[in-house]
mmCIF file of C-alpha atoms in Angstrom:
data_model
loop_
_atom_site.group_PDB
_atom_site.id
_atom_site.type_symbol
_atom_site.label_atom_id
_atom_site.label_comp_id
_atom_site.label_asym_id
_atom_site.label_seq_id
_atom_site.Cartn_x
_atom_site.Cartn_y
_atom_site.Cartn_z
ATOM 1 C CA ASN A 1 5.979 -7.123 47.942
ATOM 2 C CA LEU A 2 6.906 -3.465 48.056
ATOM 3 C CA ILE A 3 5.368 -1.460 50.907
ATOM 4 C CA THR A 4 4.278 1.985 49.714
ATOM 5 C CA GLU A 5 3.822 5.176 51.723
ATOM 6 C CA GLN A 6 0.072 4.696 51.325
ATOM 7 C CA ASP A 7 0.331 1.189 52.864
ATOM 8 C CA VAL A 8 2.013 2.738 55.929
ATOM 9 C CA ILE A 9 -0.697 5.416 56.259
ATOM 10 C CA ASN A 10 -3.559 2.929 55.755
ATOM 11 C CA ARG A 11 -2.222 0.164 58.044
ATOM 12 C CA GLN A 12 -4.894 -1.444 60.224
ATOM 13 C CA ILE A 13 -3.128 -3.785 62.650
ATOM 14 C CA GLU A 14 0.034 -2.931 64.537
ATOM 15 C CA ALA A 15 1.848 -4.922 67.231
ATOM 16 C CA GLY A 16 5.113 -4.328 68.974
ATOM 17 C CA VAL A 17 7.469 -4.310 71.938
ATOM 18 C CA MET A 18 8.919 -1.401 73.878
ATOM 19 C CA TYR A 19 11.486 -0.867 76.613
ATOM 20 C CA GLY A 20 11.873 2.119 78.877
ATOM 21 C CA ASP A 21 11.764 3.691 82.305
ATOM 22 C CA LEU A 22 8.774 3.778 84.671
ATOM 23 C CA GLU A 23 9.709 5.972 87.645
ATOM 24 C CA GLY A 24 13.258 4.555 87.764
ATOM 25 C CA ALA A 25 12.269 0.931 87.118
ATOM 26 C CA ASN A 26 13.050 -0.983 83.914
ATOM 27 C CA PHE A 27 9.809 -1.211 81.937
ATOM 28 C CA TYR A 28 8.993 -3.873 79.327
ATOM 29 C CA ASN A 29 5.837 -3.502 77.250
ATOM 30 C CA ILE A 30 3.964 -5.403 74.524
ATOM 31 C CA TYR A 31 1.020 -3.982 72.636
ATOM 32 C CA ALA A 32 -1.434 -4.552 69.812
ATOM 33 C CA GLY A 33 -3.508 -1.931 68.074
ATOM 34 C CA PHE A 34 -6.214 -1.485 65.478
ATOM 35 C CA ALA A 35 -6.554 1.626 63.273
ATOM 36 C CA PHE A 36 -10.126 2.714 62.569
ATOM 37 C CA THR A 37 -8.850 5.416 60.158
ATOM 38 C CA PRO A 38 -5.349 6.752 59.350
ATOM 39 C CA VAL A 39 -5.919 9.305 62.163
ATOM 40 C CA PHE A 40 -7.641 7.288 64.951
ATOM 41 C CA SER A 41 -6.644 3.978 66.545
ATOM 42 C CA ALA A 42 -7.054 1.930 69.726
ATOM 43 C CA GLU A 43 -4.468 -0.171 71.511
ATOM 44 C CA ILE A 44 -4.214 -2.686 74.331
ATOM 45 C CA SER A 45 -0.957 -3.159 76.201
ATOM 46 C CA ALA A 46 0.608 -5.181 78.977
ATOM 47 C CA GLY A 47 3.759 -4.103 80.741
ATOM 48 C CA LYS A 48 6.090 -5.198 83.513
ATOM 49 C CA ALA A 49 8.097 -2.780 85.655
ATOM 50 C CA LEU A 50 11.119 -4.376 87.354
ATOM 51 C CA GLY A 51 12.513 -2.103 90.053
ATOM 52 C CA SER A 52 15.009 -2.384 92.871
ATOM 53 C CA ILE A 53 12.253 -2.015 95.507
ATOM 54 C CA SER A 54 9.233 -3.675 93.888
ATOM 55 C CA ASP A 55 7.795 -4.988 90.633
ATOM 56 C CA SER A 56 4.433 -4.122 89.103
ATOM 57 C CA ASP A 57 2.223 -5.142 86.205
ATOM 58 C CA VAL A 58 0.460 -2.540 84.049
ATOM 59 C CA PHE A 59 -2.505 -3.254 81.745
ATOM 60 C CA GLU A 60 -4.019 -0.449 79.651
ATOM 61 C CA VAL A 61 -6.398 0.437 76.849
ATOM 62 C CA MET A 62 -5.548 3.623 74.934
ATOM 63 C CA LEU A 63 -7.145 5.693 72.166
ATOM 64 C CA PHE A 64 -4.711 7.482 69.843
ATOM 65 C CA SER A 65 -4.871 10.285 67.307
ATOM 66 C CA GLN A 66 -2.229 10.817 64.619
ATOM 67 C CA PRO A 67 -3.403 14.207 63.254
ATOM 68 C CA LEU A 68 -0.676 14.283 60.555
ATOM 69 C CA PRO A 69 -0.395 10.661 59.320
ATOM 70 C CA ASP A 70 1.399 11.513 56.063
ATOM 71 C CA LEU A 71 4.540 13.046 57.620
ATOM 72 C CA ILE A 72 7.855 11.143 57.647
ATOM 73 C CA VAL A 73 7.956 11.334 61.469
ATOM 74 C CA VAL A 74 4.348 10.958 62.635
ATOM 75 C CA PRO A 75 3.445 12.614 65.947
ATOM 76 C CA TYR A 76 0.628 11.167 68.024
ATOM 77 C CA ILE A 77 -1.306 11.798 71.222
ATOM 78 C CA GLY A 78 -3.318 9.368 73.298
ATOM 79 C CA VAL A 79 -5.578 8.969 76.315
ATOM 80 C CA GLY A 80 -6.483 5.818 78.148
ATOM 81 C CA ALA A 81 -7.173 3.892 81.293
ATOM 82 C CA GLY A 82 -5.991 0.710 82.926
ATOM 83 C CA ILE A 83 -4.798 -0.922 86.101
ATOM 84 C CA SER A 84 -1.473 -1.229 87.867
ATOM 85 C CA VAL A 85 -0.886 -4.155 90.225
ATOM 86 C CA LEU A 86 2.048 -4.077 92.604
ATOM 87 C CA ALA A 87 3.587 -7.555 92.705
ATOM 88 C CA ASP A 88 3.400 -9.597 95.917
ATOM 89 C CA THR A 89 0.282 -7.824 97.164
ATOM 90 C CA GLU A 90 -3.260 -7.802 95.839
ATOM 91 C CA SER A 91 -4.109 -4.764 97.996
ATOM 92 C CA ARG A 92 -1.977 -2.420 95.876
ATOM 93 C CA ARG A 93 -4.154 -2.400 92.770
ATOM 94 C CA SER A 94 -4.599 1.083 91.283
ATOM 95 C CA THR A 95 -6.748 2.433 88.496
ATOM 96 C CA LEU A 96 -4.702 4.394 85.947
ATOM 97 C CA MET A 97 -5.777 7.388 83.857
ATOM 98 C CA SER A 98 -3.113 8.167 81.235
ATOM 99 C CA ALA A 99 -2.143 10.691 78.585
ATOM 100 C CA ALA A 100 0.651 10.019 76.080
ATOM 101 C CA VAL A 101 2.605 11.820 73.356
ATOM 102 C CA GLY A 102 4.976 10.172 70.929
ATOM 103 C CA ILE A 103 6.348 9.742 67.457
ATOM 104 C CA LYS A 104 6.428 6.929 64.920
ATOM 105 C CA TYR A 105 8.916 6.547 62.096
ATOM 106 C CA HIS A 106 8.667 4.067 59.196
ATOM 107 C CA LEU A 107 12.001 2.199 59.212
ATOM 108 C CA ALA A 108 11.625 -0.323 56.396
ATOM 109 C CA ARG A 109 9.022 -2.641 54.869
ATOM 110 C CA ASN A 110 6.409 -3.086 57.605
ATOM 111 C CA PHE A 111 8.560 -1.989 60.586
ATOM 112 C CA LEU A 112 8.049 1.163 62.641
ATOM 113 C CA LEU A 113 10.254 2.793 65.277
ATOM 114 C CA ARG A 114 8.243 4.324 68.103
ATOM 115 C CA ALA A 115 9.125 6.598 71.050
ATOM 116 C CA GLU A 116 6.660 7.680 73.731
ATOM 117 C CA TYR A 117 6.265 9.669 76.939
ATOM 118 C CA LYS A 118 3.260 8.872 79.134
ATOM 119 C CA LEU A 119 1.976 10.559 82.263
ATOM 120 C CA SER A 120 -0.396 8.432 84.341
ATOM 121 C CA LEU A 121 -2.417 9.259 87.405
ATOM 122 C CA ALA A 122 -2.776 6.249 89.717
ATOM 123 C CA LEU A 123 -6.043 6.589 91.612
ATOM 124 C CA THR A 124 -5.284 5.072 95.000
ATOM 125 C CA ASP A 125 -7.362 4.525 98.132
ATOM 126 C CA ARG A 126 -4.888 6.667 100.070
ATOM 127 C CA ASP A 127 -5.297 10.435 100.543
ATOM 128 C CA GLU A 128 -3.075 11.292 97.576
ATOM 129 C CA ASN A 129 -3.159 10.015 94.013
ATOM 130 C CA GLU A 130 0.198 9.171 92.466
ATOM 131 C CA GLU A 131 1.714 10.583 89.244
ATOM 132 C CA ILE A 132 3.671 8.037 87.205
ATOM 133 C CA GLN A 133 5.950 9.012 84.309
ATOM 134 C CA THR A 134 6.971 6.495 81.652
ATOM 135 C CA TRP A 135 9.513 6.951 78.845
ATOM 136 C CA LYS A 136 9.847 4.155 76.286
ATOM 137 C CA ILE A 137 11.150 3.278 72.828
ATOM 138 C CA GLY A 138 10.508 0.240 70.668
ATOM 139 C CA PHE A 139 9.627 -1.412 67.396
ATOM 140 C CA SER A 140 6.383 -2.533 65.852
ATOM 141 C CA VAL A 141 5.184 -4.352 62.779
ATOM 142 C CA PHE A 142 2.039 -3.508 60.875
ATOM 143 C CA PHE A 143 -0.311 -5.372 58.559
#
């Protein structure tokens, strides 16, 4: 079956893996998303940050907009929320509020290349909230 440009624009389900950097720690991420329209989609993700000092788990739900879905390189923006749990201690659970920007590129058949920058605000019970920056790149498949 030949995948057309229209198939890429009208995809509904997308799932993938990404690797990157979360504040100096190696970050591994899996995600699955559903497109309501070619412009709007929602995604759930689970990630693991493995650092030299500590490890943490990140779970998020994001809403995305791809305002120009018919370009060759598709830019997108997103907002979402989730939780971050520092490994080895249940007391270090933080609520996350996130904003993301990224690009998607159709590689071949039903494969996409994706790159993303995300800025998250970890709402902590301490006096100061924490800003967390994440850079990541990965692949996804769509159906």
